[in-house]
């Protein structure tokens, strides 16, 4: 899907439950097979809650836009701290 296309971008939301479920499944399969997994795209930069979701799922790396690195990194660190407290 071309998220930049005016024809279809209005119907796409990577935060949709079905999309998030598929992403979680892919991360889980990668982990099960002892593979590293990362993601690139706009969502982790635009939506800190999406980046936190990825961390909860066990993502290994997230690419970010330069203008959101600090904000999103702080959000990721917050989620990692919460997850460590639960251990």
Coordinates of N, CA and C in Angstrom, one line a residue:
X1 N 0.8 -1.2 0.0 CA 0.0 0.0 0.0 C 0.9 1.2 0.0
X2 N 0.6 2.2 -0.8 CA 1.3 3.4 -0.9 C 0.7 4.4 0.0
X3 N 1.3 4.6 1.2 CA 0.7 5.5 2.2 C 0.7 6.9 1.8
X4 N 1.5 7.3 0.8 CA 1.6 8.6 0.3 C 0.6 8.9 -0.8
X5 N -0.1 7.9 -1.3 CA -1.0 8.1 -2.4 C -2.3 8.7 -1.9
X6 N -2.7 9.8 -2.5 CA -4.0 10.5 -2.1 C -5.2 9.6 -2.4
X7 N -5.0 8.6 -3.3 CA -6.1 7.7 -3.6 C -6.5 6.7 -2.5
X8 N -5.5 6.3 -1.8 CA -5.7 5.2 -0.8 C -5.3 5.6 0.6
X9 N -4.5 6.6 0.8 CA -3.9 6.9 2.1 C -4.9 7.1 3.2
X10 N -6.1 7.6 2.9 CA -7.1 7.9 3.8 C -7.8 6.6 4.4
X11 N -7.6 5.5 3.7 CA -8.2 4.2 4.2 C -7.2 3.3 5.0
X12 N -6.0 3.8 5.1 CA -4.9 3.0 5.7 C -4.6 3.6 7.1
X13 N -4.5 2.7 8.1 CA -4.0 3.1 9.4 C -3.3 1.9 10.0
X14 N -2.0 2.1 10.1 CA -1.2 1.0 10.6 C -1.4 0.7 12.1
X15 N -2.2 1.5 12.7 CA -2.6 1.2 14.1 C -3.9 0.4 14.2
X16 N -4.4 0.1 13.1 CA -5.6 -0.8 13.0 C -5.3 -2.1 13.7
X17 N -6.3 -2.7 14.4 CA -6.0 -3.9 15.2 C -5.6 -5.0 14.3
X18 N -6.2 -5.2 13.1 CA -5.8 -6.3 12.2 C -4.3 -6.2 11.8
X19 N -3.9 -4.9 11.5 CA -2.5 -4.7 11.1 C -1.6 -5.0 12.2
X20 N -1.9 -4.5 13.4 CA -1.1 -4.7 14.6 C -1.0 -6.2 14.9
X21 N -2.1 -6.9 14.8 CA -2.1 -8.4 15.0 C -1.1 -9.1 14.1
X22 N -1.1 -8.7 12.8 CA -0.2 -9.3 11.8 C 1.2 -9.0 12.1
X23 N 1.5 -7.8 12.5 CA 2.9 -7.4 12.9 C 3.3 -8.2 14.1
X24 N 2.5 -8.3 15.1 CA 2.8 -9.1 16.3 C 3.1 -10.6 15.9
X25 N 2.3 -11.1 15.0 CA 2.5 -12.5 14.6 C 3.9 -12.7 13.9
X26 N 4.2 -11.7 13.0 CA 5.5 -11.8 12.3 C 6.7 -11.7 13.3
X27 N 6.6 -10.8 14.3 CA 7.6 -10.7 15.3 C 7.8 -11.9 16.1
X28 N 6.6 -12.5 16.5 CA 6.6 -13.7 17.3 C 7.3 -14.9 16.5
X29 N 7.0 -15.0 15.2 CA 7.6 -16.1 14.4 C 9.1 -15.9 14.2
X30 N 9.5 -14.6 14.1 CA 10.9 -14.4 14.0 C 11.6 -14.8 15.2
X31 N 11.1 -14.4 16.4 CA 11.7 -14.8 17.7 C 11.7 -16.3 17.9
X32 N 10.6 -16.9 17.5 CA 10.6 -18.4 17.6 C 11.7 -19.1 16.8
X33 N 12.0 -18.5 15.7 CA 13.0 -19.0 14.8 C 14.4 -18.4 15.0
X34 N 14.5 -17.7 16.2 CA 15.8 -17.1 16.6 C 16.4 -16.1 15.5
X35 N 15.5 -15.3 15.0 CA 15.9 -14.3 13.9 C 15.7 -12.9 14.5
X36 N 16.5 -12.0 14.1 CA 16.4 -10.6 14.4 C 15.3 -10.1 13.5
X37 N 14.6 -9.1 14.0 CA 13.5 -8.4 13.2 C 13.5 -7.0 13.5
X38 N 13.3 -6.2 12.4 CA 13.2 -4.7 12.6 C 12.1 -4.2 11.7
X39 N 11.9 -2.9 11.8 CA 10.8 -2.3 11.0 C 11.3 -0.9 10.6
X40 N 10.9 -0.5 9.4 CA 11.1 0.8 9.0 C 9.7 1.3 8.5
X41 N 9.5 2.6 8.5 CA 8.3 3.2 8.1 C 8.0 4.4 9.0
X42 N 6.9 5.0 8.7 CA 6.5 6.3 9.3 C 5.9 6.1 10.7
X43 N 5.2 5.0 10.9 CA 4.4 4.9 12.1 C 5.1 5.0 13.4
X44 N 6.3 4.4 13.6 CA 7.0 4.5 14.9 C 7.4 6.0 15.1
X45 N 7.7 6.7 14.1 CA 8.1 8.1 14.2 C 6.9 9.0 14.5
X46 N 5.7 8.7 13.9 CA 4.6 9.5 14.1 C 3.8 9.2 15.3
X47 N 3.8 8.0 15.8 CA 2.9 7.5 16.9 C 3.8 6.8 17.9
X48 N 4.1 7.5 19.0 CA 4.9 6.9 20.0 C 4.3 5.6 20.6
X49 N 3.0 5.6 20.7 CA 2.3 4.4 21.2 C 2.5 3.2 20.2
X50 N 2.7 3.5 19.0 CA 3.0 2.4 18.0 C 4.4 1.8 18.3
X51 N 5.3 2.7 18.5 CA 6.7 2.3 18.8 C 6.7 1.5 20.1
X52 N 5.9 1.9 21.1 CA 5.8 1.1 22.3 C 5.2 -0.3 22.1
X53 N 4.2 -0.3 21.3 CA 3.6 -1.6 20.9 C 4.7 -2.5 20.3
X54 N 5.5 -2.0 19.4 CA 6.6 -2.8 18.8 C 7.5 -3.3 19.8
X55 N 7.9 -2.5 20.8 CA 8.8 -2.9 21.9 C 8.1 -4.0 22.7
X56 N 6.9 -3.9 23.0 CA 6.1 -4.9 23.8 C 6.2 -6.2 23.0
X57 N 6.1 -6.2 21.7 CA 6.1 -7.4 20.9 C 7.5 -8.0 20.8
X58 N 8.5 -7.3 21.1 CA 9.9 -7.8 21.1 C 10.7 -7.4 19.8
X59 N 10.3 -6.4 19.2 CA 11.0 -6.0 18.0 C 12.5 -5.7 18.4
X60 N 13.4 -6.0 17.4 CA 14.8 -5.8 17.7 C 15.3 -4.4 17.3
X61 N 14.8 -3.8 16.2 CA 15.2 -2.5 15.8 C 14.1 -1.8 15.1
X62 N 14.1 -0.5 15.3 CA 13.1 0.4 14.7 C 13.8 1.6 14.0
X63 N 13.5 1.8 12.8 CA 14.1 3.0 12.1 C 13.2 4.2 12.4
X64 N 13.8 5.3 12.6 CA 13.0 6.6 12.9 C 13.4 7.7 12.0
X65 N 12.5 8.6 11.8 CA 12.8 9.9 11.1 C 13.7 10.7 12.0
X66 N 14.7 11.5 11.5 CA 15.6 12.3 12.3 C 14.8 13.2 13.2
X67 N 13.7 13.8 12.8 CA 13.0 14.8 13.6 C 12.3 14.2 14.8
X68 N 12.2 12.8 14.9 CA 11.4 12.2 16.0 C 12.3 11.3 16.8
X69 N 13.6 11.3 16.6 CA 14.5 10.3 17.3 C 14.4 10.5 18.8
X70 N 14.6 11.7 19.3 CA 14.6 11.9 20.7 C 13.3 11.6 21.4
X71 N 12.2 12.1 20.8 CA 10.9 11.9 21.4 C 10.5 10.4 21.4
X72 N 10.8 9.7 20.3 CA 10.4 8.3 20.2 C 11.3 7.4 21.0
X73 N 12.6 7.8 21.1 CA 13.6 7.0 21.9 C 13.2 7.1 23.4
X74 N 12.7 8.3 23.8 CA 12.3 8.4 25.2 C 11.1 7.5 25.5
X75 N 10.2 7.5 24.5 CA 9.0 6.7 24.6 C 9.3 5.2 24.7
X76 N 10.3 4.8 23.9 CA 10.7 3.4 23.9 C 11.4 3.1 25.2
X77 N 12.2 3.9 25.7 CA 12.9 3.7 27.0 C 11.9 3.5 28.1
X78 N 10.8 4.4 28.1 CA 9.8 4.3 29.1 C 9.1 2.9 29.0
X79 N 8.8 2.4 27.8 CA 8.2 1.1 27.7 C 9.2 0.0 28.2
X80 N 10.5 0.1 27.8 CA 11.4 -0.9 28.2 C 11.5 -1.0 29.7
X81 N 11.5 0.2 30.4 CA 11.5 0.2 31.9 C 10.3 -0.5 32.5
X82 N 9.1 -0.2 31.9 CA 7.9 -0.9 32.4 C 8.0 -2.4 32.2
X83 N 8.5 -2.8 31.1 CA 8.7 -4.3 30.8 C 9.7 -4.9 31.8
X84 N 10.7 -4.2 32.1 CA 11.7 -4.8 33.1 C 11.1 -4.9 34.5
X85 N 10.3 -3.9 34.8 CA 9.6 -4.0 36.2 C 8.7 -5.2 36.3
X86 N 8.2 -5.7 35.2 CA 7.3 -6.8 35.2 C 8.0 -8.1 35.3
X87 N 9.3 -8.1 35.0 CA 10.1 -9.4 35.0 C 10.4 -9.9 36.4

